[in-house]
GROMACS .gro file of C-alpha atoms in nm:
model
  190
    1MET     CA    1 -14.512  -8.888  12.795
    2THR     CA    2 -14.482  -8.701  13.124
    3PRO     CA    3 -14.792  -8.495  13.214
    4GLN     CA    4 -14.745  -8.120  13.222
    5LYS     CA    5 -14.942  -7.849  13.395
    6TRP     CA    6 -15.202  -7.651  13.207
    7LYS     CA    7 -15.139  -7.277  13.180
    8LEU     CA    8 -15.416  -7.065  13.335
    9LEU     CA    9 -15.490  -6.779  13.093
   10SER     CA   10 -15.789  -6.621  13.267
   11LYS     CA   11 -16.056  -6.676  13.528
   12LYS     CA   12 -16.390  -6.511  13.597
   13ASP     CA   13 -16.616  -6.543  13.900
   14VAL     CA   14 -16.952  -6.683  13.786
   15SER     CA   15 -17.073  -6.785  14.132
   16PRO     CA   16 -17.447  -6.837  14.174
   17SER     CA   17 -17.410  -6.746  14.544
   18THR     CA   18 -17.149  -6.670  14.808
   19TRP     CA   19 -17.205  -7.023  14.944
   20PHE     CA   20 -17.094  -7.191  14.622
   21PRO     CA   21 -16.811  -7.004  14.450
   22ILE     CA   22 -16.748  -7.099  14.086
   23GLU     CA   23 -16.490  -6.975  13.839
   24SER     CA   24 -16.502  -7.002  13.463
   25ARG     CA   25 -16.142  -7.055  13.353
   26THR     CA   26 -15.956  -7.053  13.025
   27TYR     CA   27 -15.651  -7.278  12.998
   28GLU     CA   28 -15.380  -7.339  12.742
   29LEU     CA   29 -15.288  -7.708  12.723
   30PRO     CA   30 -14.924  -7.815  12.676
   31ASN     CA   31 -15.003  -7.892  12.310
   32GLY     CA   32 -15.120  -7.532  12.256
   33LYS     CA   33 -15.494  -7.607  12.247
   34ILE     CA   34 -15.713  -7.354  12.431
   35VAL     CA   35 -15.985  -7.485  12.665
   36GLU     CA   36 -16.247  -7.220  12.738
   37ASP     CA   37 -16.523  -7.216  12.997
   38PHE     CA   38 -16.369  -7.482  13.221
   39THR     CA   39 -16.564  -7.443  13.547
   40VAL     CA   40 -16.407  -7.500  13.886
   41THR     CA   41 -16.552  -7.453  14.232
   42THR     CA   42 -16.320  -7.264  14.464
   43LEU     CA   43 -16.465  -7.382  14.793
   44ALA     CA   44 -16.249  -7.313  15.098
   45ASP     CA   45 -16.040  -7.590  15.251
   46VAL     CA   46 -16.186  -7.818  15.518
   47ALA     CA   47 -16.058  -7.947  15.852
   48MET     CA   48 -16.183  -8.298  15.932
   49ILE     CA   49 -16.111  -8.436  16.277
   50ILE     CA   50 -16.091  -8.803  16.380
   51PRO     CA   51 -16.164  -8.784  16.756
   52ILE     CA   52 -16.068  -9.077  16.981
   53THR     CA   53 -16.198  -9.061  17.338
   54THR     CA   54 -16.009  -9.154  17.653
   55ASP     CA   55 -16.206  -9.482  17.658
   56LYS     CA   56 -16.102  -9.568  17.297
   57LYS     CA   57 -16.424  -9.472  17.118
   58VAL     CA   58 -16.433  -9.306  16.777
   59VAL     CA   59 -16.659  -8.999  16.765
   60LEU     CA   60 -16.857  -8.936  16.448
   61VAL     CA   61 -17.144  -8.713  16.340
   62GLN     CA   62 -17.455  -8.824  16.158
   63GLN     CA   63 -17.629  -8.558  15.951
   64PHE     CA   64 -17.821  -8.489  15.631
   65LYS     CA   65 -17.607  -8.388  15.332
   66PRO     CA   66 -17.814  -8.205  15.067
   67GLY     CA   67 -17.564  -8.264  14.784
   68ILE     CA   68 -17.635  -8.637  14.785
   69GLY     CA   69 -17.975  -8.612  14.952
   70ASP     CA   70 -17.890  -8.864  15.222
   71ILE     CA   71 -17.784  -8.893  15.585
   72LEU     CA   72 -17.413  -8.966  15.626
   73LEU     CA   73 -17.201  -9.089  15.912
   74GLN     CA   74 -16.868  -8.907  15.902
   75PHE     CA   75 -16.617  -8.723  16.118
   76PRO     CA   76 -16.669  -8.367  16.245
   77ALA     CA   77 -16.554  -8.122  15.978
   78GLY     CA   78 -16.591  -7.769  15.855
   79ARG     CA   79 -16.453  -7.508  15.620
   80ILE     CA   80 -16.189  -7.256  15.713
   81GLU     CA   81 -16.357  -6.922  15.774
   82LYS     CA   82 -16.226  -6.566  15.748
   83ASN     CA   83 -16.204  -6.539  16.127
   84HIS     CA   84 -15.978  -6.848  16.150
   85GLN     CA   85 -15.603  -6.787  16.142
   86ASN     CA   86 -15.527  -7.129  15.994
   87ILE     CA   87 -15.667  -7.477  15.931
   88THR     CA   88 -15.561  -7.598  16.278
   89GLU     CA   89 -15.776  -7.329  16.438
   90THR     CA   90 -16.060  -7.447  16.214
   91ALA     CA   91 -16.012  -7.802  16.344
   92HIS     CA   92 -16.036  -7.684  16.706
   93HIS     CA   93 -16.343  -7.474  16.628
   94GLU     CA   94 -16.531  -7.748  16.439
   95LEU     CA   95 -16.457  -8.017  16.697
   96GLU     CA   96 -16.610  -7.807  16.971
   97GLU     CA   97 -16.894  -7.672  16.756
   98GLU     CA   98 -17.012  -8.007  16.620
   99VAL     CA   99 -16.951  -8.249  16.908
  100GLY     CA  100 -16.873  -8.045  17.219
  101ILE     CA  101 -16.510  -8.148  17.256
  102LYS     CA  102 -16.233  -7.899  17.336
  103VAL     CA  103 -15.875  -8.023  17.301
  104GLU     CA  104 -15.533  -7.885  17.384
  105GLU     CA  105 -15.273  -7.833  17.110
  106SER     CA  106 -15.088  -8.146  17.229
  107GLN     CA  107 -15.399  -8.360  17.164
  108LEU     CA  108 -15.445  -8.252  16.801
  109HIS     CA  109 -15.217  -8.398  16.533
  110PHE     CA  110 -15.210  -8.330  16.160
  111VAL     CA  111 -15.249  -8.658  15.969
  112ALA     CA  112 -15.259  -8.577  15.597
  113LYS     CA  113 -15.445  -8.386  15.331
  114VAL     CA  114 -15.677  -8.544  15.074
  115HIS     CA  115 -15.861  -8.424  14.767
  116ALA     CA  116 -16.183  -8.585  14.650
  117PHE     CA  117 -16.277  -8.390  14.334
  118SER     CA  118 -15.947  -8.271  14.188
  119THR     CA  119 -16.067  -8.196  13.835
  120LYS     CA  120 -16.344  -7.955  13.932
  121ALA     CA  121 -16.267  -7.827  14.283
  122THR     CA  122 -15.985  -7.651  14.467
  123GLU     CA  123 -16.098  -7.775  14.811
  124ILE     CA  124 -15.845  -7.973  15.015
  125VAL     CA  125 -15.950  -8.171  15.323
  126HIS     CA  126 -15.694  -8.151  15.605
  127LEU     CA  127 -15.722  -8.453  15.833
  128PHE     CA  128 -15.644  -8.434  16.205
  129LEU     CA  129 -15.635  -8.690  16.486
  130ALA     CA  130 -15.766  -8.569  16.823
  131GLN     CA  131 -15.647  -8.801  17.101
  132ASN     CA  132 -15.772  -8.853  17.457
  133CYS     CA  133 -16.093  -8.660  17.393
  134ARG     CA  134 -16.358  -8.585  17.654
  135PHE     CA  135 -16.698  -8.427  17.602
  136ASN     CA  136 -16.605  -8.116  17.797
  137SER     CA  137 -16.804  -7.845  17.619
  138VAL     CA  138 -17.138  -7.815  17.438
  139GLN     CA  139 -17.238  -7.822  17.074
  140HIS     CA  140 -17.271  -7.481  16.907
  141LEU     CA  141 -17.445  -7.584  16.586
  142ASP     CA  142 -17.511  -7.352  16.294
  143GLU     CA  143 -17.880  -7.278  16.243
  144ASN     CA  144 -17.900  -7.520  15.950
  145GLU     CA  145 -17.720  -7.807  16.129
  146GLU     CA  146 -17.888  -8.102  16.294
  147ILE     CA  147 -17.619  -8.342  16.415
  148GLN     CA  148 -17.639  -8.667  16.607
  149ILE     CA  149 -17.318  -8.767  16.785
  150VAL     CA  150 -17.226  -9.134  16.739
  151GLN     CA  151 -16.953  -9.324  16.926
  152LEU     CA  152 -16.811  -9.649  16.788
  153SER     CA  153 -16.547  -9.895  16.897
  154PHE     CA  154 -16.254  -9.943  16.660
  155SER     CA  155 -16.396 -10.273  16.535
  156GLU     CA  156 -16.742 -10.122  16.484
  157MET     CA  157 -16.582  -9.844  16.280
  158ASP     CA  158 -16.408 -10.098  16.055
  159GLU     CA  159 -16.730 -10.302  16.022
  160LYS     CA  160 -16.939 -10.001  15.921
  161ILE     CA  161 -16.686  -9.909  15.653
  162LEU     CA  162 -16.674 -10.266  15.518
  163ASN     CA  163 -17.053 -10.306  15.511
  164GLY     CA  164 -17.113  -9.966  15.348
  165GLN     CA  165 -17.274  -9.788  15.642
  166ILE     CA  166 -16.986  -9.540  15.637
  167TRP     CA  167 -16.926  -9.442  15.277
  168ASP     CA  168 -16.789  -9.088  15.298
  169ALA     CA  169 -16.456  -9.095  15.108
  170GLU     CA  170 -16.273  -8.846  15.331
  171ALA     CA  171 -16.388  -9.025  15.647
  172ILE     CA  172 -16.269  -9.361  15.515
  173ALA     CA  173 -15.936  -9.212  15.403
  174GLY     CA  174 -15.894  -9.037  15.737
  175TRP     CA  175 -15.964  -9.352  15.936
  176GLU     CA  176 -15.723  -9.565  15.735
  177LEU     CA  177 -15.449  -9.301  15.742
  178VAL     CA  178 -15.482  -9.251  16.118
  179LYS     CA  179 -15.447  -9.627  16.173
  180LYS     CA  180 -15.132  -9.634  15.960
  181LYS     CA  181 -14.970  -9.315  16.091
  182PHE     CA  182 -15.056  -9.360  16.459
  183PRO     CA  183 -15.058  -9.739  16.510
  184ARG     CA  184 -14.989  -9.717  16.885
  185GLN     CA  185 -15.329  -9.550  16.927
  186PHE     CA  186 -15.487  -9.876  16.816
  187GLU     CA  187 -15.273 -10.132  17.003
  188GLU     CA  188 -15.532 -10.185  17.278
  189ARG     CA  189 -15.815 -10.306  17.058
  190GLU     CA  190 -16.122 -10.463  17.210
   0.00000   0.00000   0.00000
């Protein structure tokens, strides 16, 4: 049996705050059954950037993530905001804001999009590769951000994923996709 889309009958904003939008939805399944009060978070899409420096280092950020109550090592990322024209502008903004790197359009390449919580969230993570990066600006952190910049060699990056020190799903997916889509970037390994 081929899966079919559910038909959205209604949706209602039941958000507890502007920071965490939630909809209560009613769907009709292909078999006619009605599913009421199916909650979905409608968080805005995210740009996640995999920065590679001119000296072949991978730039990551280490910060506390309240949802899991732990400190994660991941790539710079942030949600598209109303003042951003598109997700590419978000990528440029977040890269400079979180790690102090400004890049030209020719240095930033779309890699892929991924989705980590497809049953209960609309959020899509758009992955970008930033090549030939230099720390040429300063961090402009939000008031609730405390970020440590970490630079790893390609082999250290792979090691930290394999030994569980990097366990953010989008970061792992981004790293593996960048290696597959841009293999020439990784020809000169240590």
